PDB file of C-alpha atoms in Angstrom:
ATOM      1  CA  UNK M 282     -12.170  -5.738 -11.981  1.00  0.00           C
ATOM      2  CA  UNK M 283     -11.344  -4.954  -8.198  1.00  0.00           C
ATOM      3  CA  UNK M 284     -11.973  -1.554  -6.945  1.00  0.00           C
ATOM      4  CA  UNK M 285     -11.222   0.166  -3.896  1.00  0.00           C
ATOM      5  CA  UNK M 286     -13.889   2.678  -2.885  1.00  0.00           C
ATOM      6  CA  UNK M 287     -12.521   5.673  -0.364  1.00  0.00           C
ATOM      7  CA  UNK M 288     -15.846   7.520   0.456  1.00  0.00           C
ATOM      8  CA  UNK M 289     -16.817   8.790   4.159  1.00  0.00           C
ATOM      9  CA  UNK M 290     -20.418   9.425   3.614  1.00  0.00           C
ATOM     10  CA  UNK M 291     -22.064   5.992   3.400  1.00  0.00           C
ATOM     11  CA  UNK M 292     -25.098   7.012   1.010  1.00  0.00           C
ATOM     12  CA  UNK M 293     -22.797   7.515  -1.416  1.00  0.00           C
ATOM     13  CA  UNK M 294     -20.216   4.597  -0.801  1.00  0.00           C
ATOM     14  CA  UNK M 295     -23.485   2.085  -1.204  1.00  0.00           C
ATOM     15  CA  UNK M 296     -24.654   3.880  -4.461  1.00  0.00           C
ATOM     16  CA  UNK M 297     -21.086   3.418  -6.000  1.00  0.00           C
ATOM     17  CA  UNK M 298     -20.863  -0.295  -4.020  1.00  0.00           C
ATOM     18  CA  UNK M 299     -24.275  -1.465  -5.050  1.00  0.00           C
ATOM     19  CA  UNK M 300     -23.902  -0.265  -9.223  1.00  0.00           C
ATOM     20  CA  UNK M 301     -20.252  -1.812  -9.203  1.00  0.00           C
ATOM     21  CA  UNK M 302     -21.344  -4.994  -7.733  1.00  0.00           C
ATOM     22  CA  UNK M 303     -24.331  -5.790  -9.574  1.00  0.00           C
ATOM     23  CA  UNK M 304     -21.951  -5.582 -12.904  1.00  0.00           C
ATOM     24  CA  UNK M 305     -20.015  -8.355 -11.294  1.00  0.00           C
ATOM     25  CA  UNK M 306     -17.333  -6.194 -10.133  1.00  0.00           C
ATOM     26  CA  UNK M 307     -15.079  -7.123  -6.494  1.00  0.00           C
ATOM     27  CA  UNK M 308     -15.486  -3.890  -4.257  1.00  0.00           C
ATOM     28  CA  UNK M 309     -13.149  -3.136  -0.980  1.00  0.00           C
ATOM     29  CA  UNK M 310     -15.044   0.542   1.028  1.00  0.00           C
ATOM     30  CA  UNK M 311     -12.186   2.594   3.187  1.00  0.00           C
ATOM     31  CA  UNK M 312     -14.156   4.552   4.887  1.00  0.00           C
ATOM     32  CA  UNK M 313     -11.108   7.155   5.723  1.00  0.00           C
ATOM     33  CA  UNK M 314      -7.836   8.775   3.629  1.00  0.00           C
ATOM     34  CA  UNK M 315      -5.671   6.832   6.309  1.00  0.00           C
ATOM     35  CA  UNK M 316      -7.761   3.108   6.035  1.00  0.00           C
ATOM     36  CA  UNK M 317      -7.595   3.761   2.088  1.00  0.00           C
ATOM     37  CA  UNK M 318      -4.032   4.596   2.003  1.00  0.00           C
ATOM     38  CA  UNK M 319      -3.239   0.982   4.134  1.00  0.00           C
ATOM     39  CA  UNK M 320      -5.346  -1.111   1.848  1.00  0.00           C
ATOM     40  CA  UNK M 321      -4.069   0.557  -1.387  1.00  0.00           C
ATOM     41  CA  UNK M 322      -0.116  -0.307  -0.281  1.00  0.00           C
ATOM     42  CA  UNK M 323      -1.799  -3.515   0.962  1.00  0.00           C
ATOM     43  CA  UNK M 324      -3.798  -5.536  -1.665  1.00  0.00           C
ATOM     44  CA  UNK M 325      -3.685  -5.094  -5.494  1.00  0.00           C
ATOM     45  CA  UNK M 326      -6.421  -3.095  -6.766  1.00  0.00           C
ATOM     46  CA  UNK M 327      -7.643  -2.381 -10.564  1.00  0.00           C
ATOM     47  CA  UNK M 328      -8.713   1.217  -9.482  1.00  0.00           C
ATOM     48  CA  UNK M 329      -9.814   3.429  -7.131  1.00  0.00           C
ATOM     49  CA  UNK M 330     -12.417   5.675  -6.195  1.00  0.00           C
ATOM     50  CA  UNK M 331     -11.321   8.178  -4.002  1.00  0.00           C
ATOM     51  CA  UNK M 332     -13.620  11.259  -2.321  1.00  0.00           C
ATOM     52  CA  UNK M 333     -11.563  14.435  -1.485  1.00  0.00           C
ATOM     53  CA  UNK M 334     -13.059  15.216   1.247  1.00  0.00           C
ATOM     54  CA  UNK M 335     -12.683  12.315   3.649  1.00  0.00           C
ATOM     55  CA  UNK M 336     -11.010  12.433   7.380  1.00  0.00           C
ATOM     56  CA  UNK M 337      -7.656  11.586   8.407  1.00  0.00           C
ATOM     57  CA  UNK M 338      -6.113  11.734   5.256  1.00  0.00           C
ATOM     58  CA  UNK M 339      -7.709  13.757   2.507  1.00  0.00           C
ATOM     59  CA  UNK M 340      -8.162  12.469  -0.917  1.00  0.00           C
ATOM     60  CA  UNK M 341      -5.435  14.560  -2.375  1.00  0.00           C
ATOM     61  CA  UNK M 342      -2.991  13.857   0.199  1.00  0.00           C
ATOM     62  CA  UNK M 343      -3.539  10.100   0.192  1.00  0.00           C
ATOM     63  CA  UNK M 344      -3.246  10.047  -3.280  1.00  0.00           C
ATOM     64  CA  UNK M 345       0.203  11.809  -3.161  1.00  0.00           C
ATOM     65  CA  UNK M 346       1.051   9.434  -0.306  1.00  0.00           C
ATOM     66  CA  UNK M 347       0.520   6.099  -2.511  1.00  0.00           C
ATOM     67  CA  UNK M 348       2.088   7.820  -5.418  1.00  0.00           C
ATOM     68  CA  UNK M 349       5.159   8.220  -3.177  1.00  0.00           C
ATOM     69  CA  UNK M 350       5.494   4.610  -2.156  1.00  0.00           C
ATOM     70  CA  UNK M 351       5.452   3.569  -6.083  1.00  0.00           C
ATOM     71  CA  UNK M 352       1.555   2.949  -5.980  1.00  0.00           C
ATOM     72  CA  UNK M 353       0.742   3.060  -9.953  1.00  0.00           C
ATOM     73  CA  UNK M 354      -3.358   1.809  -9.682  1.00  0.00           C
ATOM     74  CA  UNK M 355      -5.327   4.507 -11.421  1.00  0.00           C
ATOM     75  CA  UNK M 356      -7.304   6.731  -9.408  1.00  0.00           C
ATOM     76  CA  UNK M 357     -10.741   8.533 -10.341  1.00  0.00           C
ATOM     77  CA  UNK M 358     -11.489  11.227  -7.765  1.00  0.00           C
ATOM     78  CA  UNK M 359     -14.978  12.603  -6.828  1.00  0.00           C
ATOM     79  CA  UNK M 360     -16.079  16.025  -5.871  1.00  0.00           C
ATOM     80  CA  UNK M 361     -18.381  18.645  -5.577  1.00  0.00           C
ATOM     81  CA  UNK M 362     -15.572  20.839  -5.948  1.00  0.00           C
ATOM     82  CA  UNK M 363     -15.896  21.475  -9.811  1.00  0.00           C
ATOM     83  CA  UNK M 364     -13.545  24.297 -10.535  1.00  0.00           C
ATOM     84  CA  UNK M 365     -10.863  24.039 -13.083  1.00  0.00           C
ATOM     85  CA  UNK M 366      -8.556  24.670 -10.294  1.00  0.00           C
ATOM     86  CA  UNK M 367      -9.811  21.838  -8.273  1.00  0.00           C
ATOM     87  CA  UNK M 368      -9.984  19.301 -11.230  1.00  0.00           C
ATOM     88  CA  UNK M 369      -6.408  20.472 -11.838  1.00  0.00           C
ATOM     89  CA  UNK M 370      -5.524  20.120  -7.871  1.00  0.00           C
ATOM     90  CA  UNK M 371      -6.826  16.686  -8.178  1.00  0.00           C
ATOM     91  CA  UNK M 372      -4.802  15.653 -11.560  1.00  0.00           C
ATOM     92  CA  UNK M 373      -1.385  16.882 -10.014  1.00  0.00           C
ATOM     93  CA  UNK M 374      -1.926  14.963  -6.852  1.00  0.00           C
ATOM     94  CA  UNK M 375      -1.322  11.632  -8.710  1.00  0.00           C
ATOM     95  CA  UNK M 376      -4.805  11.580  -9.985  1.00  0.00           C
ATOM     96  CA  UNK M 377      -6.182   9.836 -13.360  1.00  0.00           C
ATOM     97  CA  UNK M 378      -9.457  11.274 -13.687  1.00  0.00           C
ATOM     98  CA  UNK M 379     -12.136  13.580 -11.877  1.00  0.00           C
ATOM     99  CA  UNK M 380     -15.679  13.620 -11.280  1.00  0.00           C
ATOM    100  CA  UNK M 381     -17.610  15.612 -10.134  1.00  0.00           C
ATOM    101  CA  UNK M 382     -20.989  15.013  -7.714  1.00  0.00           C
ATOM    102  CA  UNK M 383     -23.480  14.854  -8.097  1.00  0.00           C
ATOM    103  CA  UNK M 384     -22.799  12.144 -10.688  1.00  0.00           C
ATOM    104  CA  UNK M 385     -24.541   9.245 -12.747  1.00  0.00           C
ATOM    105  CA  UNK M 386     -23.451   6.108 -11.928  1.00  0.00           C
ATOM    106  CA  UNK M 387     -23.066   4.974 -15.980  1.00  0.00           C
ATOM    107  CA  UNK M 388     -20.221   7.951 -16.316  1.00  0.00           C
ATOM    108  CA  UNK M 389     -18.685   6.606 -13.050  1.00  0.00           C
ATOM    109  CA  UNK M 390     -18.986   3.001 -14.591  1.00  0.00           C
ATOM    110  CA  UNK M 391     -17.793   4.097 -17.905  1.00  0.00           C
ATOM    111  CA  UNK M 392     -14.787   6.115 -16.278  1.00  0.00           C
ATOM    112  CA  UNK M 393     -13.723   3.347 -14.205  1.00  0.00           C
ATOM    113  CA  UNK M 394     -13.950   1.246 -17.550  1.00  0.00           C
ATOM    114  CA  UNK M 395     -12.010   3.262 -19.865  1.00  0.00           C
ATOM    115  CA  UNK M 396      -8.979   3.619 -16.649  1.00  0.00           C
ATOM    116  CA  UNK M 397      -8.535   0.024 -16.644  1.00  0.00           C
ATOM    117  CA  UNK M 398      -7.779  -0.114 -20.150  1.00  0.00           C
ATOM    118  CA  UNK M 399      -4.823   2.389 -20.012  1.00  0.00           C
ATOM    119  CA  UNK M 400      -1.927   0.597 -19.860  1.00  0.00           C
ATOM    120  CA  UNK M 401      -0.319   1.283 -16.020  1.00  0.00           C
ATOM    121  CA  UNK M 402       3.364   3.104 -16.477  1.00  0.00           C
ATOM    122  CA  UNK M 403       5.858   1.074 -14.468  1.00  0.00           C
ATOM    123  CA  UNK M 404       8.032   2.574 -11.975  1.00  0.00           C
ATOM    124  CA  UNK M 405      11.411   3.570 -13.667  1.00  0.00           C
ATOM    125  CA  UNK M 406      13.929   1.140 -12.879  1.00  0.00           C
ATOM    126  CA  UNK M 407      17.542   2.770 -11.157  1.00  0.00           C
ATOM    127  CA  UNK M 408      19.190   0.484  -9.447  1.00  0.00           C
ATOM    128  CA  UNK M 409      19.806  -3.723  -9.906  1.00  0.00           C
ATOM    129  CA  UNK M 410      20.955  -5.508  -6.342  1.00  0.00           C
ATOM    130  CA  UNK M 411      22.013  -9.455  -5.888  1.00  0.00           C
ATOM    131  CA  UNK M 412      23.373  -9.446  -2.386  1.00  0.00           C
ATOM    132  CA  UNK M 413      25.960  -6.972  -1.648  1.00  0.00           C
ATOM    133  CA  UNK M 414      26.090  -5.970  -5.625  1.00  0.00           C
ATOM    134  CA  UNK M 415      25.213  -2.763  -6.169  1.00  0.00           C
ATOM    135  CA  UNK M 416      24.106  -1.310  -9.974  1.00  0.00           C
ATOM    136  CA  UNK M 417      23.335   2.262 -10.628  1.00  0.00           C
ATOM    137  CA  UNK M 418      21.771   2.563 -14.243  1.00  0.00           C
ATOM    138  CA  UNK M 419      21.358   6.079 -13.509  1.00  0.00           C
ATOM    139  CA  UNK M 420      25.194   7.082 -13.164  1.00  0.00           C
ATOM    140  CA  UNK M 421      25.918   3.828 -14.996  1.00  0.00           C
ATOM    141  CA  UNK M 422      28.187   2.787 -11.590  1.00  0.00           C
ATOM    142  CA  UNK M 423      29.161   0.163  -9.842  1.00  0.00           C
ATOM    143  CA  UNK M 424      29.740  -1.195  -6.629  1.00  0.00           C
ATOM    144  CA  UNK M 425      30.642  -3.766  -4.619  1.00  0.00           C
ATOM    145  CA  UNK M 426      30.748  -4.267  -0.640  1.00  0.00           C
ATOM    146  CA  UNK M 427      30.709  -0.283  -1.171  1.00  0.00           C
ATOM    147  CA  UNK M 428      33.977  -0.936  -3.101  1.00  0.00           C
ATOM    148  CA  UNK M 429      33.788   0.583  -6.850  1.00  0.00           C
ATOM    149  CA  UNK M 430      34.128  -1.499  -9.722  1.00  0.00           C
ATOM    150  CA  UNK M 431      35.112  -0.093 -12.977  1.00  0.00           C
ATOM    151  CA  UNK M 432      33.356  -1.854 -16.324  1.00  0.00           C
ATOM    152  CA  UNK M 433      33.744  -1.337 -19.549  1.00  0.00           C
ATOM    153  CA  UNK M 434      30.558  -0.445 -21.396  1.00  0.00           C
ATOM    154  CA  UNK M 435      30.264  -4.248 -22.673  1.00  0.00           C
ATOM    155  CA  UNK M 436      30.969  -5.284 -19.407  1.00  0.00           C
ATOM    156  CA  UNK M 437      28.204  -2.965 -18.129  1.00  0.00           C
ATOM    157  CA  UNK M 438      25.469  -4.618 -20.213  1.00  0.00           C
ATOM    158  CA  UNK M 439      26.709  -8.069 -19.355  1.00  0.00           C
ATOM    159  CA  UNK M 440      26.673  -7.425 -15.966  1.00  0.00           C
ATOM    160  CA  UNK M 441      23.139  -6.102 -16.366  1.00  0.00           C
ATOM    161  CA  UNK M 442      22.058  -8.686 -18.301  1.00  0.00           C
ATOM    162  CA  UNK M 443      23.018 -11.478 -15.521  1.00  0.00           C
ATOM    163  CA  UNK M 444      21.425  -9.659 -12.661  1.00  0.00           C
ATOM    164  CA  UNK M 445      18.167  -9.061 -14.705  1.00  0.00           C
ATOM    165  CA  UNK M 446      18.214 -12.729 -14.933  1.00  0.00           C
ATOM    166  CA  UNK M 447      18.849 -13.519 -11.311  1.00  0.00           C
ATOM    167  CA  UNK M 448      18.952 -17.218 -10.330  1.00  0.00           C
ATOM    168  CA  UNK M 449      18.253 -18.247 -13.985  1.00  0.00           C
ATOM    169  CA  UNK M 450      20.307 -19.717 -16.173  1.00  0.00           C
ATOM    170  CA  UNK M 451      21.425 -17.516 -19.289  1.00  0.00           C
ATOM    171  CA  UNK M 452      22.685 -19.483 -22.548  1.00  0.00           C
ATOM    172  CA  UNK M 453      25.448 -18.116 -24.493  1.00  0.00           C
ATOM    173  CA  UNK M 454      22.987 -17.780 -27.501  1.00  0.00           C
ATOM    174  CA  UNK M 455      20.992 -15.831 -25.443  1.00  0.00           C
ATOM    175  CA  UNK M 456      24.054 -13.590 -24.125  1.00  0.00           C
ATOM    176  CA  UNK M 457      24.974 -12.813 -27.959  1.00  0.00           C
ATOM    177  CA  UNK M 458      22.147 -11.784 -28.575  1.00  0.00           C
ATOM    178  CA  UNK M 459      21.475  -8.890 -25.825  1.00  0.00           C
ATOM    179  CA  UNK M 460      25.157  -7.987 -25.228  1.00  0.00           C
ATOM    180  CA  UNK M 461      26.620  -8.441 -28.929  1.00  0.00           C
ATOM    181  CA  UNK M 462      23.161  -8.366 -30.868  1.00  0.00           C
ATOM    182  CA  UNK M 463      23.830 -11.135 -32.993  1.00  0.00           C
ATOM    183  CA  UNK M 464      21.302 -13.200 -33.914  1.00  0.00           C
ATOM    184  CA  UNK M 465      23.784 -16.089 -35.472  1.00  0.00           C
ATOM    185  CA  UNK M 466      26.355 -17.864 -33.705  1.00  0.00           C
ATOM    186  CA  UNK M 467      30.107 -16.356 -34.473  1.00  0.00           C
ATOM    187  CA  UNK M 468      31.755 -19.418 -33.682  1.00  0.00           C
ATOM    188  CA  UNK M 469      34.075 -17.430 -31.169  1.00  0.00           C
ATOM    189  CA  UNK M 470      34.589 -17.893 -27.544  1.00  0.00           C
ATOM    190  CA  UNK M 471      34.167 -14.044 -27.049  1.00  0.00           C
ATOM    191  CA  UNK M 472      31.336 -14.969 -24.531  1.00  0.00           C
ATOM    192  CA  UNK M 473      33.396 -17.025 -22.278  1.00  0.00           C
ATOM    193  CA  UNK M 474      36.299 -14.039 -22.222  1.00  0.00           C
ATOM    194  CA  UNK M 475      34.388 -11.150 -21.745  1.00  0.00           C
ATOM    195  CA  UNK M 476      32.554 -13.677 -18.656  1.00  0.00           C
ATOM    196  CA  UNK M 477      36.040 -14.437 -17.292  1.00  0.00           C
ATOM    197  CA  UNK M 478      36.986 -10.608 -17.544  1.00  0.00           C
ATOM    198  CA  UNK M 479      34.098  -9.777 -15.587  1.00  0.00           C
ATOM    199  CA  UNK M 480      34.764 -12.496 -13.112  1.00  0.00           C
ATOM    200  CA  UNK M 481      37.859 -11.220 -12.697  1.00  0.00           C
ATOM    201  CA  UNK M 482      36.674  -7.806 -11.867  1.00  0.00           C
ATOM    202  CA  UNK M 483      33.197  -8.423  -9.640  1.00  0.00           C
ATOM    203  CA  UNK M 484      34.265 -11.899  -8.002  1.00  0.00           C
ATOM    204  CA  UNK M 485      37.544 -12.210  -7.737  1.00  0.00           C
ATOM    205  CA  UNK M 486      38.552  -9.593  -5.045  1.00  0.00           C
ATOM    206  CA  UNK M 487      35.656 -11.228  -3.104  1.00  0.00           C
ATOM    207  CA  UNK M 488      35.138 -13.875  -0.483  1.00  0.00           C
ATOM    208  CA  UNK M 489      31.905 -15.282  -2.563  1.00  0.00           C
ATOM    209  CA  UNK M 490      31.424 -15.842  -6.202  1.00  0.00           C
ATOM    210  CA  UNK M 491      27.911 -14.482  -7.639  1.00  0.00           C
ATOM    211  CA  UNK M 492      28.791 -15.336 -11.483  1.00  0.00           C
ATOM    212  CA  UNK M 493      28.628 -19.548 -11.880  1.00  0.00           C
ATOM    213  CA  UNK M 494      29.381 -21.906 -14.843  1.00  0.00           C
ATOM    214  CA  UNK M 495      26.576 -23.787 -15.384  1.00  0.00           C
ATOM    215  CA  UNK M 496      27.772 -26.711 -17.293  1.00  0.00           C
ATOM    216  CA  UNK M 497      26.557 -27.712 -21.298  1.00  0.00           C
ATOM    217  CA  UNK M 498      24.130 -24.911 -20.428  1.00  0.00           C
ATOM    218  CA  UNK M 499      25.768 -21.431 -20.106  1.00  0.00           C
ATOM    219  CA  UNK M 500      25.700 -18.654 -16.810  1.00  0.00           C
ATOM    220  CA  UNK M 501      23.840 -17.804 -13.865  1.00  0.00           C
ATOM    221  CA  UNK M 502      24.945 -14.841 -11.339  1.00  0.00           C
ATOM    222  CA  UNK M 503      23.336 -15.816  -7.728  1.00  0.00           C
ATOM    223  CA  UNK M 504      24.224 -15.121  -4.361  1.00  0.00           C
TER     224      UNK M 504
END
């Protein structure tokens, strides 16, 4: 486990540093909200510790900050503000858990422990791009160049499907399967015409082709 440690007062950074590292755990120590907000946007972290009141940048507002940017690593906070309205201050700011000082370091371990094992909610995906290709899954729109593209909804999820699979190359089997949702070949060629149809539509009107014919194998939609 890899934990970044954002605590000012050094007593209690080596207390927390010391415990963490004699379970065999990797520790990184910000010493302010501004050096912890770098190094959390910077390097991949399991979790963090973060004080709330450290200089610069306090806790709450550099927890906000990273949550902003699309930062998802759980966050414990400390304290020795214990109010409800302080644990709830600290929750709202992006924050996973709160503890409050003075503190044992087997609840801190234990906390840290049980925050690792959440599984970490990924940042929604809105938007697929392959050069100057524009999807919004939002508004379910499309664009090109900033020119829009009307689809059909079948069109839509083939389109989708391609960019998702950027630079690979995408079997017709496999195509059936997410765009149709068969699992058994229907001995058509309904892949190959809703593919030209799209073509049509996305490349066609444009200088460069994204959607290729890979041959014996199937598509692949590059740049």
């Amino acid at each position: 486990m890899r934990v970044l440690v954002v605590e000012d007062n050094e007593d209690t950074a080596d207390y927390i540093i010391r415990g963490l590292t004699q379970e065999g755990q990797s520790v990184d120590w910000a010493r302010t909200g501004r050096e912890g907000f770098l190094r959390a946007l910077d390097d991949d972290f399991d979790v963090m510790v973060v004080d709330r009141m450290i200089p610069e940048l306090d806790g709450l507002a550099m927890v906000r900050a990273i949550r902003e940017a699309g930062n998802t690593t759980p966050v414990l906070f400390l304290s020795a503000m214990d109010g409800v309205s302080d644990r709830v201050d600290g929750l709202t700011a992006g924050g996973d858990d709160y503890l409050t000082k003075p503190f044992a370091f087997a609840e801190l371990s234990a906390r840290l422990q049980a925050l690792t094992r959440r599984p970490t909610l990924k940042k929604e995906e809105t938007e697929l791009r392959v050069a100057d290709l524009v999807v919004d899954l939002l508004r379910q729109k499309v664009s090109r160049a900033g020119r829009p593209i009307e689809l059909q909804p079948r069109e839509f999820r083939l389109l989708c499907y391609l960019m998702r699979h950027t630079e690979r190359v995408v079997t017709r089997t496999m195509l059936l399967e997410a765009v149709w949702e068969f699992h058994f070949n229907p001995q058509t060629n309904v892949v190959d015409a809703l593919v030209s149809r799209l073509r049509n539509k996305v490349d066609k009107p444009f200088d460069a082709a994204l959607i290729h014919t890979v041959r014996g194998s199937g598509y692949s939609l590059h740049a």
